[in-house]
Structures are given as structure tokens and as C-alpha cells.
PDB file of C-alpha atoms and ligand atoms in Angstrom:
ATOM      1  CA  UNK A   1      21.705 -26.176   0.131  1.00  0.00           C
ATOM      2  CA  UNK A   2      21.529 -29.587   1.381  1.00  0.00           C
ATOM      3  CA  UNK A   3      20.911 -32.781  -0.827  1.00  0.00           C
ATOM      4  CA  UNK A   4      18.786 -35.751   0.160  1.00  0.00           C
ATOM      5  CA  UNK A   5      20.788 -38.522  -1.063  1.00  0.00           C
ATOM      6  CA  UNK A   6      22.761 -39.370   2.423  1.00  0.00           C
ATOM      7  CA  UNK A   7      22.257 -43.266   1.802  1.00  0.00           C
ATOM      8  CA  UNK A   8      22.126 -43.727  -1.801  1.00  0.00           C
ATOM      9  CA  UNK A   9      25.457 -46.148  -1.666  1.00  0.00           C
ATOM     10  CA  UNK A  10      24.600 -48.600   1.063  1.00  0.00           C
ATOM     11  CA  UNK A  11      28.095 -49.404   3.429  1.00  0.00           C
ATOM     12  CA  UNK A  12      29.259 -52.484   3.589  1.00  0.00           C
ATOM     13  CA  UNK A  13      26.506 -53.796   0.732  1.00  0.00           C
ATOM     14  CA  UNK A  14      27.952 -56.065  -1.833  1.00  0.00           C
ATOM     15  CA  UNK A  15      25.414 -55.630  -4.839  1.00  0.00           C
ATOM     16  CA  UNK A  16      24.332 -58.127  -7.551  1.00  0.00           C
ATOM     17  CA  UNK A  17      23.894 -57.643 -11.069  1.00  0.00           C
ATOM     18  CA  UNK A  18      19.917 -57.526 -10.758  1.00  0.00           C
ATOM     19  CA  UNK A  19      20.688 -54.475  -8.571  1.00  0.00           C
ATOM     20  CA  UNK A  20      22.521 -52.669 -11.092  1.00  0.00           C
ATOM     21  CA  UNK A  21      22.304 -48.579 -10.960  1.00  0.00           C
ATOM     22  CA  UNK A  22      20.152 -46.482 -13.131  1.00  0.00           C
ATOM     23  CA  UNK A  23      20.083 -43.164 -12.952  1.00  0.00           C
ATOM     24  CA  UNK A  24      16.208 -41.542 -13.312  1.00  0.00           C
ATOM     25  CA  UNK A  25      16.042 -38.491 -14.772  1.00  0.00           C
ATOM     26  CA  UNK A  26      15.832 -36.665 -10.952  1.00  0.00           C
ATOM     27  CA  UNK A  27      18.954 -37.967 -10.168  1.00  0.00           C
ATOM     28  CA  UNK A  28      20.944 -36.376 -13.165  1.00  0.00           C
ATOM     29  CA  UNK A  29      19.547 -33.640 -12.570  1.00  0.00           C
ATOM     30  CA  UNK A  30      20.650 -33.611  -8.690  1.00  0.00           C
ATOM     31  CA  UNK A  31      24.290 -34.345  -9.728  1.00  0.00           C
ATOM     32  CA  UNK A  32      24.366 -32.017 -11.963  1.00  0.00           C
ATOM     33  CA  UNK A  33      23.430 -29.450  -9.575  1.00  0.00           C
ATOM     34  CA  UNK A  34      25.683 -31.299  -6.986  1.00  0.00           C
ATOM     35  CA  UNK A  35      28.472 -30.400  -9.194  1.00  0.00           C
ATOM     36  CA  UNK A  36      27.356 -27.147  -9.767  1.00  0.00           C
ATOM     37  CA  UNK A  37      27.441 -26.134  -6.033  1.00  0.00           C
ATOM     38  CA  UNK A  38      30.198 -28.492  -5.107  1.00  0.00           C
ATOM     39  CA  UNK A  39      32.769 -25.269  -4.507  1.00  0.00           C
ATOM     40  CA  UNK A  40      36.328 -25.112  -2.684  1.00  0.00           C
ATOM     41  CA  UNK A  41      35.166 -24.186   0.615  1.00  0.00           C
ATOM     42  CA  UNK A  42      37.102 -21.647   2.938  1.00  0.00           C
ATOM     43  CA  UNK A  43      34.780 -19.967   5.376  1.00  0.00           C
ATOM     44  CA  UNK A  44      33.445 -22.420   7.603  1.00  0.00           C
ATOM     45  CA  UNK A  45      31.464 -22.410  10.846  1.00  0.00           C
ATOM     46  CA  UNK A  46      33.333 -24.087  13.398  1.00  0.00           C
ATOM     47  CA  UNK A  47      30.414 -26.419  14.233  1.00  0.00           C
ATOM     48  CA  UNK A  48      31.553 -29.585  14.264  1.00  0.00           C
ATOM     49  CA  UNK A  49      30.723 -32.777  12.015  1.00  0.00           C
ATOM     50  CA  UNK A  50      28.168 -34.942  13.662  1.00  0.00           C
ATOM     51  CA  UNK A  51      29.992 -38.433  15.068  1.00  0.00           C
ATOM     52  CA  UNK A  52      30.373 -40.795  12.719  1.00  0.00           C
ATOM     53  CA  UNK A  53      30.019 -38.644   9.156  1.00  0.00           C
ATOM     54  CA  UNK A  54      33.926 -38.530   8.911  1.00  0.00           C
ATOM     55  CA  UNK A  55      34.709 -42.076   8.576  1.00  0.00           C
ATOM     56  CA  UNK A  56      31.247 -42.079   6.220  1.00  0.00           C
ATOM     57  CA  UNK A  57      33.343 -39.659   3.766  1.00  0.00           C
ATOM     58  CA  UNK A  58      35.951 -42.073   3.625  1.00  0.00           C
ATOM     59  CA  UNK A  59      34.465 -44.617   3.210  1.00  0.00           C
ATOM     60  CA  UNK A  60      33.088 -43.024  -0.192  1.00  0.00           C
ATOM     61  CA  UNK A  61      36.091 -41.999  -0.688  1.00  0.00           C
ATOM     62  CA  UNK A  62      37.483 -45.511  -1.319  1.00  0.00           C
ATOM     63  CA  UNK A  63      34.209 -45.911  -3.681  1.00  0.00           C
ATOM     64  CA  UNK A  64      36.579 -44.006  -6.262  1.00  0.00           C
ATOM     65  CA  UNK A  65      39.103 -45.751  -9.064  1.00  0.00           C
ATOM     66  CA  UNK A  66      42.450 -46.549  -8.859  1.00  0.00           C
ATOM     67  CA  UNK A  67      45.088 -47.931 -10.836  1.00  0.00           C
ATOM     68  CA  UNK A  68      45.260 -51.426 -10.842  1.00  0.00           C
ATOM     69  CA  UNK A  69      43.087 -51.421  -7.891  1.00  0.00           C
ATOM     70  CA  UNK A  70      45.968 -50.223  -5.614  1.00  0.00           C
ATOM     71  CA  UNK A  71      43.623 -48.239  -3.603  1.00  0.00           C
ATOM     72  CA  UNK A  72      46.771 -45.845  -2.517  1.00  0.00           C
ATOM     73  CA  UNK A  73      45.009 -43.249  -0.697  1.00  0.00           C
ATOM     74  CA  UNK A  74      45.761 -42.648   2.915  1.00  0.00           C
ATOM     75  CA  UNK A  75      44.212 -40.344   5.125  1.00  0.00           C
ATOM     76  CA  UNK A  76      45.435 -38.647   8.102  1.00  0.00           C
ATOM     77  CA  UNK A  77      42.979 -36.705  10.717  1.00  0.00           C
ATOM     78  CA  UNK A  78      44.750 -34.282  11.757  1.00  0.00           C
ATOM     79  CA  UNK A  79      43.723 -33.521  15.627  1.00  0.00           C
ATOM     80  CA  UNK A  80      46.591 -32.455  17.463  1.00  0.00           C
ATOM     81  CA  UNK A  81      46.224 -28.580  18.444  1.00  0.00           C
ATOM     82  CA  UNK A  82      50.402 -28.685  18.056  1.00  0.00           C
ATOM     83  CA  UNK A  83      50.146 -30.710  14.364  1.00  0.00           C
ATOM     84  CA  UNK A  84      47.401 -28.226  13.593  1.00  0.00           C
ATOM     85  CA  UNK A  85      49.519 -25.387  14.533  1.00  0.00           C
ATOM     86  CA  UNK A  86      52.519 -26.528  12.241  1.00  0.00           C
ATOM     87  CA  UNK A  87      50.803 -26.544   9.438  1.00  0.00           C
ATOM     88  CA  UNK A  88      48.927 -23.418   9.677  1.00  0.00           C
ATOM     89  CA  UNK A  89      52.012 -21.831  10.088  1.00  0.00           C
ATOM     90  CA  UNK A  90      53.855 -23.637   6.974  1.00  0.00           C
ATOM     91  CA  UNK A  91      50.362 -22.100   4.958  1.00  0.00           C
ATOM     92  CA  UNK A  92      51.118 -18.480   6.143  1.00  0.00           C
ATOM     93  CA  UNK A  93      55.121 -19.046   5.688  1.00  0.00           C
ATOM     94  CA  UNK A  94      54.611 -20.872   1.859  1.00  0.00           C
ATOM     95  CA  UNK A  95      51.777 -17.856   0.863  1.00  0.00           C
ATOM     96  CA  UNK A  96      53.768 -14.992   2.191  1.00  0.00           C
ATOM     97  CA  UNK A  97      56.462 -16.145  -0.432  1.00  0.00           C
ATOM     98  CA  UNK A  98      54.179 -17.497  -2.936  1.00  0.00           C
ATOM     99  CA  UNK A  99      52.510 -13.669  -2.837  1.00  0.00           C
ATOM    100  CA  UNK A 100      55.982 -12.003  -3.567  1.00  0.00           C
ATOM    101  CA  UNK A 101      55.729 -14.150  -7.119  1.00  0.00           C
ATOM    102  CA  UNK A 102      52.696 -10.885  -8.267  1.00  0.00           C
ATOM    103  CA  UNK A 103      53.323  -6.989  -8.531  1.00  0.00           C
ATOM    104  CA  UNK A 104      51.130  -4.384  -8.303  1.00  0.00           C
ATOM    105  CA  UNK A 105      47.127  -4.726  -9.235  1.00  0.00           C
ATOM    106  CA  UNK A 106      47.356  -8.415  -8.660  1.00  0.00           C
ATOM    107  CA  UNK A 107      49.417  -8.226  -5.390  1.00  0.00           C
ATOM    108  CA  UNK A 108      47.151  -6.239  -4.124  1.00  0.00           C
ATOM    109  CA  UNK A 109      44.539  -8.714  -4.891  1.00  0.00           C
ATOM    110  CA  UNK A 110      46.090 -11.707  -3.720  1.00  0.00           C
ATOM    111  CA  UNK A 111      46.709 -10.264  -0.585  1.00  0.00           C
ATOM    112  CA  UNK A 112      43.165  -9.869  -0.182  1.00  0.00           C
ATOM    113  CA  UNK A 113      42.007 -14.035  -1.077  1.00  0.00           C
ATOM    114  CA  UNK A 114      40.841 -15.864   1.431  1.00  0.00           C
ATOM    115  CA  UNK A 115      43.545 -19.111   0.199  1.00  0.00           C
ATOM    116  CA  UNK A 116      42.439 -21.619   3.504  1.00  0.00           C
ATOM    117  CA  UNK A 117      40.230 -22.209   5.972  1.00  0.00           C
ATOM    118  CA  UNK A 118      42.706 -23.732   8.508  1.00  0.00           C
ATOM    119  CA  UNK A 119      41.356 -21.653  12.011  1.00  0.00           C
ATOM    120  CA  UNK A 120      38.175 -22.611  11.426  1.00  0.00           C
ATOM    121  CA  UNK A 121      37.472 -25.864   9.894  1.00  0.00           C
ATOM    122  CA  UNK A 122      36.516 -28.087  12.624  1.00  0.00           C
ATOM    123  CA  UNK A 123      37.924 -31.353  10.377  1.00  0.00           C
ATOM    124  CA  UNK A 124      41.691 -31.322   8.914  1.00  0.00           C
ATOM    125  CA  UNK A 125      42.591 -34.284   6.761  1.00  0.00           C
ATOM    126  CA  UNK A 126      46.394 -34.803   5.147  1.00  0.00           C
ATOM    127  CA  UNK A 127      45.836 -37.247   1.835  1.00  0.00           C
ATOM    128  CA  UNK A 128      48.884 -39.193   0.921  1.00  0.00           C
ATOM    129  CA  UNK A 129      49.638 -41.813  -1.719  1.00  0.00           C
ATOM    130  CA  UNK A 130      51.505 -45.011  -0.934  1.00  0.00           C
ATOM    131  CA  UNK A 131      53.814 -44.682  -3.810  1.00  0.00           C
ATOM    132  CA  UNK A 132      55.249 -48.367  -2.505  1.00  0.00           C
ATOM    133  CA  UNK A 133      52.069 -50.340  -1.919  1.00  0.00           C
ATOM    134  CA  UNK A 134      52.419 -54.003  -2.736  1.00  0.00           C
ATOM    135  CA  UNK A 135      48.002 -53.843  -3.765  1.00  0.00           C
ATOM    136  CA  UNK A 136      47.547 -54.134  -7.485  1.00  0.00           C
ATOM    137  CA  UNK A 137      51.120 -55.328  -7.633  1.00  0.00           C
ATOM    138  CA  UNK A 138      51.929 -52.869 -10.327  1.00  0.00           C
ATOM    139  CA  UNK A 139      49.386 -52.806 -12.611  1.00  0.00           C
ATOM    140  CA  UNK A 140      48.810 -50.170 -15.013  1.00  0.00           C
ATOM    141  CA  UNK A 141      51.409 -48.352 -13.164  1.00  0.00           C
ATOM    142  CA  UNK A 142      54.673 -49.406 -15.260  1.00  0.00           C
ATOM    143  CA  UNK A 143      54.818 -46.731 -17.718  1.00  0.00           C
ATOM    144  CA  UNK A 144      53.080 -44.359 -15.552  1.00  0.00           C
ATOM    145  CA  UNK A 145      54.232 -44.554 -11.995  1.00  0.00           C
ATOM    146  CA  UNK A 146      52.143 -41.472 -11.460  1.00  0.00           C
ATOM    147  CA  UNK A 147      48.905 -42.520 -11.955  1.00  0.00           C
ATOM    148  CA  UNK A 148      48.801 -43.856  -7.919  1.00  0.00           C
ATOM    149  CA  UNK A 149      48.870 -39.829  -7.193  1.00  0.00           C
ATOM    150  CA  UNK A 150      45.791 -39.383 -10.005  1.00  0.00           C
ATOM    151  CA  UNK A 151      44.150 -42.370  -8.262  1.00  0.00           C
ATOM    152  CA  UNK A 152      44.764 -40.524  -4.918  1.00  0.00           C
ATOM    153  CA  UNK A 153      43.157 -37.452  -6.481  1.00  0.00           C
ATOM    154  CA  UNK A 154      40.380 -39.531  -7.504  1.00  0.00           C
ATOM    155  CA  UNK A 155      39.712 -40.173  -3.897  1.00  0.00           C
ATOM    156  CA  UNK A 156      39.694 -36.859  -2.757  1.00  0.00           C
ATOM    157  CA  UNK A 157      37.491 -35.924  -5.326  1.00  0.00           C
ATOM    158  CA  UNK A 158      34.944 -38.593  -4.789  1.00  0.00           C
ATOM    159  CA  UNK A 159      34.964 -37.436  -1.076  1.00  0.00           C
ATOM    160  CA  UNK A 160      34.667 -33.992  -2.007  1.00  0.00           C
ATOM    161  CA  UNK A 161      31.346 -34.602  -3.856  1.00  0.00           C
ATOM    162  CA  UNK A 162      30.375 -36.959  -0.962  1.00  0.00           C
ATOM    163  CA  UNK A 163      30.684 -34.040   1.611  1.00  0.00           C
ATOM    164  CA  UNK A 164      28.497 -31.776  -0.206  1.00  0.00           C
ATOM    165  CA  UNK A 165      25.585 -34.602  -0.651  1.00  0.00           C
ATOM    166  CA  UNK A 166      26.080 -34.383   3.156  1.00  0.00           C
ATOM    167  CA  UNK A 167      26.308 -30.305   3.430  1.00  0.00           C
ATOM    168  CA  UNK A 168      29.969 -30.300   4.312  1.00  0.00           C
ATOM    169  CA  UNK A 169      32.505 -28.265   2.658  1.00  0.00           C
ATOM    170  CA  UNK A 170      35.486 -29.277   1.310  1.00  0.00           C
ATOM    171  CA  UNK A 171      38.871 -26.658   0.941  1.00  0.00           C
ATOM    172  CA  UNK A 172      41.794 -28.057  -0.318  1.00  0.00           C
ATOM    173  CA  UNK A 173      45.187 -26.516   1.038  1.00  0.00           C
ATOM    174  CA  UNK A 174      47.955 -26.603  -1.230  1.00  0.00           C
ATOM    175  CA  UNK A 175      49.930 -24.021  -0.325  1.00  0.00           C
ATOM    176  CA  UNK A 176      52.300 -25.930   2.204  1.00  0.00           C
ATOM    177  CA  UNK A 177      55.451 -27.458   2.267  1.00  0.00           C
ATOM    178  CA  UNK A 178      55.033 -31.243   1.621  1.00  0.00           C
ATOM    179  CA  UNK A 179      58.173 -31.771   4.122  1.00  0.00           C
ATOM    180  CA  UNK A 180      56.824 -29.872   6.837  1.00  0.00           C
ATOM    181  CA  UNK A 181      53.352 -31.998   6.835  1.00  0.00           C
ATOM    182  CA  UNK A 182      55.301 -35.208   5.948  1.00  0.00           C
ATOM    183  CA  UNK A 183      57.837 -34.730   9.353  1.00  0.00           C
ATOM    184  CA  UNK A 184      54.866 -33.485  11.618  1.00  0.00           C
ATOM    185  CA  UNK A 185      52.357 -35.945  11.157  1.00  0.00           C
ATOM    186  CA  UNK A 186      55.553 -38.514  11.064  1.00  0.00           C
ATOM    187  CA  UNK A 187      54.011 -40.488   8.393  1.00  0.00           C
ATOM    188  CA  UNK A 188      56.162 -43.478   6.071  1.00  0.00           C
ATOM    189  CA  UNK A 189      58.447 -42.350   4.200  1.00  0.00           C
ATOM    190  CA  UNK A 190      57.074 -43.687   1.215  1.00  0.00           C
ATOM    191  CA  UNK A 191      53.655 -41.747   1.526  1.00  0.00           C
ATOM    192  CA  UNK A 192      53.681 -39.036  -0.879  1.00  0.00           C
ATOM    193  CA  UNK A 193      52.002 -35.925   0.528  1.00  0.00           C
ATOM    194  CA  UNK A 194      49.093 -34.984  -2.087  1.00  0.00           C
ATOM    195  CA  UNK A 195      46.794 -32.754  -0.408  1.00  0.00           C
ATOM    196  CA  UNK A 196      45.186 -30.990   2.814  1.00  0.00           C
ATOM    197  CA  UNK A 197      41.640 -30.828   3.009  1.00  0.00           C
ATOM    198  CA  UNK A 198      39.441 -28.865   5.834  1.00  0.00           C
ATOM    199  CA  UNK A 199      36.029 -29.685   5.787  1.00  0.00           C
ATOM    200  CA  UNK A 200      33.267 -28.186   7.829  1.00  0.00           C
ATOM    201  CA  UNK A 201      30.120 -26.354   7.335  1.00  0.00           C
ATOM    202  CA  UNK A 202      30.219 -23.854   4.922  1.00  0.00           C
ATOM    203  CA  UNK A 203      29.376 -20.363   6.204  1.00  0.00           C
ATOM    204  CA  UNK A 204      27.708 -19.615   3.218  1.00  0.00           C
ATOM    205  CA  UNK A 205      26.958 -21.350  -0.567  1.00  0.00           C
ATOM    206  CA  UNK A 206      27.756 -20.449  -3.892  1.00  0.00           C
ATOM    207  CA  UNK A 207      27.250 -21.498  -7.032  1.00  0.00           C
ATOM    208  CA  UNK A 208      30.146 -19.604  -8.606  1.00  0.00           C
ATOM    209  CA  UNK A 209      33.888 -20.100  -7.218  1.00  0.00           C
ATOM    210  CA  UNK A 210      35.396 -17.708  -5.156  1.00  0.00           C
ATOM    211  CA  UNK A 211      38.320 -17.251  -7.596  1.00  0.00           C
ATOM    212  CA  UNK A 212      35.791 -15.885 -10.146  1.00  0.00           C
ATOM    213  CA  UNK A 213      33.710 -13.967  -7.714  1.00  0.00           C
ATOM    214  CA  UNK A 214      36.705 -12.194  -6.306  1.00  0.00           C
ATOM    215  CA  UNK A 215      38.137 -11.478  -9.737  1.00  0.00           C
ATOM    216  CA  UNK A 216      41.554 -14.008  -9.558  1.00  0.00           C
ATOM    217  CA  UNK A 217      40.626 -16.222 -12.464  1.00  0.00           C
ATOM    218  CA  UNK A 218      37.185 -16.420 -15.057  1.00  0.00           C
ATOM    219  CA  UNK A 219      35.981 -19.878 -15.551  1.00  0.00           C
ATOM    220  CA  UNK A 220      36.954 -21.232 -19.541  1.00  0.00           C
ATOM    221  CA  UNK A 221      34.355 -23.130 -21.430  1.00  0.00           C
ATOM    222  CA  UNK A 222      34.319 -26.110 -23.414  1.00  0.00           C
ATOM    223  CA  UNK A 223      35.909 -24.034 -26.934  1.00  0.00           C
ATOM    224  CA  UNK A 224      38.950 -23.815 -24.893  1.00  0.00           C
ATOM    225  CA  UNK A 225      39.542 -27.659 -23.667  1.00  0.00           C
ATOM    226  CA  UNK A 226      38.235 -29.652 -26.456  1.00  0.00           C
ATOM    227  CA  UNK A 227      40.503 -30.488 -28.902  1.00  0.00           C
ATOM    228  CA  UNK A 228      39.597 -32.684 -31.856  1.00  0.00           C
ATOM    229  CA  UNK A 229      42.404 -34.524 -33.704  1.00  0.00           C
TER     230      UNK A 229
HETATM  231  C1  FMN B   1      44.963 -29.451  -6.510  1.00  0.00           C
HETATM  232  C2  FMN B   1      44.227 -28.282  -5.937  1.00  0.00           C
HETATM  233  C3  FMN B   1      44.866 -27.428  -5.068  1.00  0.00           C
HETATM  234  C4  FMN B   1      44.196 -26.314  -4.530  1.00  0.00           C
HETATM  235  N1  FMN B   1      44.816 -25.506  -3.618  1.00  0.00           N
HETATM  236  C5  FMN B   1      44.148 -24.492  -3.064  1.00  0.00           C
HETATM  237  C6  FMN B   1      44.728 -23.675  -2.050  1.00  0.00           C
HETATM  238  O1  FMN B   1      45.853 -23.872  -1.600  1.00  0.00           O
HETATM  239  N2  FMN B   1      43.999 -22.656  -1.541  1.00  0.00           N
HETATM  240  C7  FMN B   1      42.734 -22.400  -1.988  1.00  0.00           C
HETATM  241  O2  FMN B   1      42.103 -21.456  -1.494  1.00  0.00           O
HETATM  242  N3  FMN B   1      42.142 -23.162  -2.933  1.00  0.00           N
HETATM  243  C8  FMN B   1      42.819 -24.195  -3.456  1.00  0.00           C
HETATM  244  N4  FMN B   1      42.210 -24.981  -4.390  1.00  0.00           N
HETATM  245  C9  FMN B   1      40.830 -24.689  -4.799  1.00  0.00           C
HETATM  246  C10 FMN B   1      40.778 -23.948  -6.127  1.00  0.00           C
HETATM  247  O3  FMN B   1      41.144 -22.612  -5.958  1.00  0.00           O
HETATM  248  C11 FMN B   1      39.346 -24.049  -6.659  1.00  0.00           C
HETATM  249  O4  FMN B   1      39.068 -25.398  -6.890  1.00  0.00           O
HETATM  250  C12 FMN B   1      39.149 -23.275  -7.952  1.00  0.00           C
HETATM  251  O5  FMN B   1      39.347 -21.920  -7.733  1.00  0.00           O
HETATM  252  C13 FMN B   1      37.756 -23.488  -8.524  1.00  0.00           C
HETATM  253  O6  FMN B   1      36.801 -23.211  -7.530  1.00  0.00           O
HETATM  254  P1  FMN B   1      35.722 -24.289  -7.068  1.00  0.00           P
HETATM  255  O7  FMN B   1      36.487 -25.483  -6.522  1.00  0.00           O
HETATM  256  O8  FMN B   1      34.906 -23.612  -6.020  1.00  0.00           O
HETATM  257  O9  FMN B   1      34.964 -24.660  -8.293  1.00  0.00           O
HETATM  258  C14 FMN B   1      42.859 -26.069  -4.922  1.00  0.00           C
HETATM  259  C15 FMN B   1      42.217 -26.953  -5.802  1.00  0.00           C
HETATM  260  C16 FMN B   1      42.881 -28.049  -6.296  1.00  0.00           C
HETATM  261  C17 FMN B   1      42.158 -28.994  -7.214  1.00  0.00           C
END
């Protein structure tokens, strides 16, 4: 499923007030499906991304909020066959262990999820939050010093939903030592590793996420996560 809305945010486009957004009806309806079919991605095609789309995503990606406008988020493409290597191999040493945590029924099922699409994703991206960055100079971030890692998560979900406007699948990778990616890709020390995203072409679409369709983990509906006080 591919969606048709590859220039709705104009780059580089400040817009006045006359401009403002409205959403028609359509376009609700589009997101709504967009987030319907967004899906963590791990089977990809190795086709790669066409030029230029990469630096597109991030450039949504810095659409998204952040506290006190710090803008934290820092991206690493990671190219190097060797950097590439490392990590897939701190993924199959952190879920070997991670899979001893389950007995029996639910070993056996773990064992059997497909947890990253590392081989084949033709893009690999390390996120990282500047947990020292002198932008926003502090705001909002006094009692919460955290909220630069939500803002960073608000990034990565922004370009998440941006790749799949574009057809291109997101997986994140969390399963991974944070010092192993932190010393490969030799990044500040003050860059907090927050996630590792492949993105490629998704072999095939669902509506439904793989968790659930493999049997892991049921979605929960609203009942469960609305609370009233
Ligand atoms: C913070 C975070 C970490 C995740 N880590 C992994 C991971 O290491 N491996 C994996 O296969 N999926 C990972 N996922 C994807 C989730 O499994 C997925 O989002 C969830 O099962 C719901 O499926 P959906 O994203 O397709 O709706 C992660 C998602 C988030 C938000």
C-alpha cells in the first residue's frame, strides 16, 4: 500500500498564518489508515531507497516536538559493512540471552520471532539524544531531564509515519547493547543511544502487527488505558 501524500509538507517552506492547515475529511481518513498500516517492519527487500528519500525522512523527522525546542535527535547512517557487522552481532549476542529469560511454550515461540531485519534492510540508522545540548537552554527539562529522550522518540516516530507515506518500512532494533553501538559508531560521549531503525521496503503489508499475528502479545483497547480520575 502506498500513500499519495509524498509532498504534503513543503521543505524548506516557511508558512504564514493565511496558509494555516486544515485537514478535509480525505485526509483524516488517510491518516487514520496511515496509522493503521504503519507496522514495525522486519522483512524487507533489499532494494534500495531511491537517492535522496533518506535525508527527506529526516528532514520530517525534525518536523516533530521537542522540549524546549532542543531538537536533540541525532542520527547516524550506519554504512560501514564492519559497523554493520558489530551490531548485528551485539542483536544475536543480546537475544540469545534475552531468550533464556522464557521456558517452555513461550521459548519455543520466541525462538521462532522474526525480532530484526538487520541482513536485509538496505538503510540502518542509530538515533541518539544529545543529553548535553546547549539548544533550548534547559527549558522544560529541569524537573524532567528525560523528556530530551521522549523528544528523541518523538522524532523517530514522526519519521516512522513519514516512511510509510513514502512506502518504506520502519523496524526498530532494541535488542542491543547501547555500549557496543555507542563505541562502534564512536559517537560523543554525551549522545545517549535511543534506538536502531532499518528501513527498507517491506516484503509484504499488514494491517495487524506481527506480535499479534504470531501469537507473542494481543493488542489492548481503550477499557484498559483510560483512566478517569
Ligand atoms: C521502543 C521500541 C523498541 C522495539 N524493539 C523491537 C525489537 O528489538 N525487535 C522487534 O522486532 N521489534 C521491536 N519493536 C517493535 C514492536 O515489537 C512493535 O512496535 C509492536 O509489536 C507493535 O507492532 P506494530 O509496530 O507493527 O504496531 C520495538 C518498538 C518500540 C516502540
Amino acid at each position: 500500500m502506498r500513500f499519495s501524500v509524498r509532498e504534503c509538507i513543503p521543505q524548506n517552506q516557511v508558512r504564514r498564518m493565511t496558509d494555516a492547515f486544515r485537514a478535509t475529511d480525505e485526509f483524516a481518513a488517510q491518516f487514520d489508515s496511515l496509522l493503521v498500516w504503519r507496522r514495525d517492519v522486519r522483512r524487507f527487500k533489499t532494494d534500495l531507497l531511491e537517492p535522496g528519500l533518506l535525508e527527506e525522512l529526516i528532514d520530517r523527522a525534525c518536523l516533530a516536538p521537542s522540549v524546549g525546542n532542543a531538537q536533540p535527535w541525532r542520527f547516524v547512517s550506519v554504512e560501514s559493512p564492519d559497523h554493520r557487522n558489530a551490531v548485528a552481532e551485539s542483536f544475536e549476542r543480546e537475544n540469545a540471552e534475552a531468550a533464556k529469560l522464557y521456558k517452555d511454550e513461550q521459548a519455543m515461540l520466541y525462538a521462532e520471532l522474526k525480532l530484526a531485519g538487520l541482513k536485509e534492510a538496505p538503510v540502518h540508522l542509530a538515533v541518539f539524544s544529545d543529553t548535553e545540548t546547549p539548544l533550548g537552554s534547559g527549558l522544560g527539562q529541569q524537573t524532567m531531564p528525560e523528556t530530551l529522550v521522549y523528544s528523541t522518540v518523538c522524532a523517530i516516530h514522526t519519521l516512522w509515519l513519514a516512511a510509510r507515506t513514502r512506502g518504506v518500512g520502519v523496524g526498530w532494533v532494541s535488542i542491543l547493547d547501547p555500549r557496543v553501538i555507542t563505541r562502534t559508531l564512536n559517537v560523543p560521549g554525551n549522545w545517549q543511544f535511543v534506538g536502531y531503525l532499518c528501513l527498507g521496503y517491506a516484503i509484504e503489508n499488514h494491517d495487524d502487527p506481527e506480535l499479534v499475528r504470531h501469537g507473542w502479545q494481543e493488542r489492548i483497547d481503550r477499557s484498559k488505558v483510560l483512566f478517569r480520575r
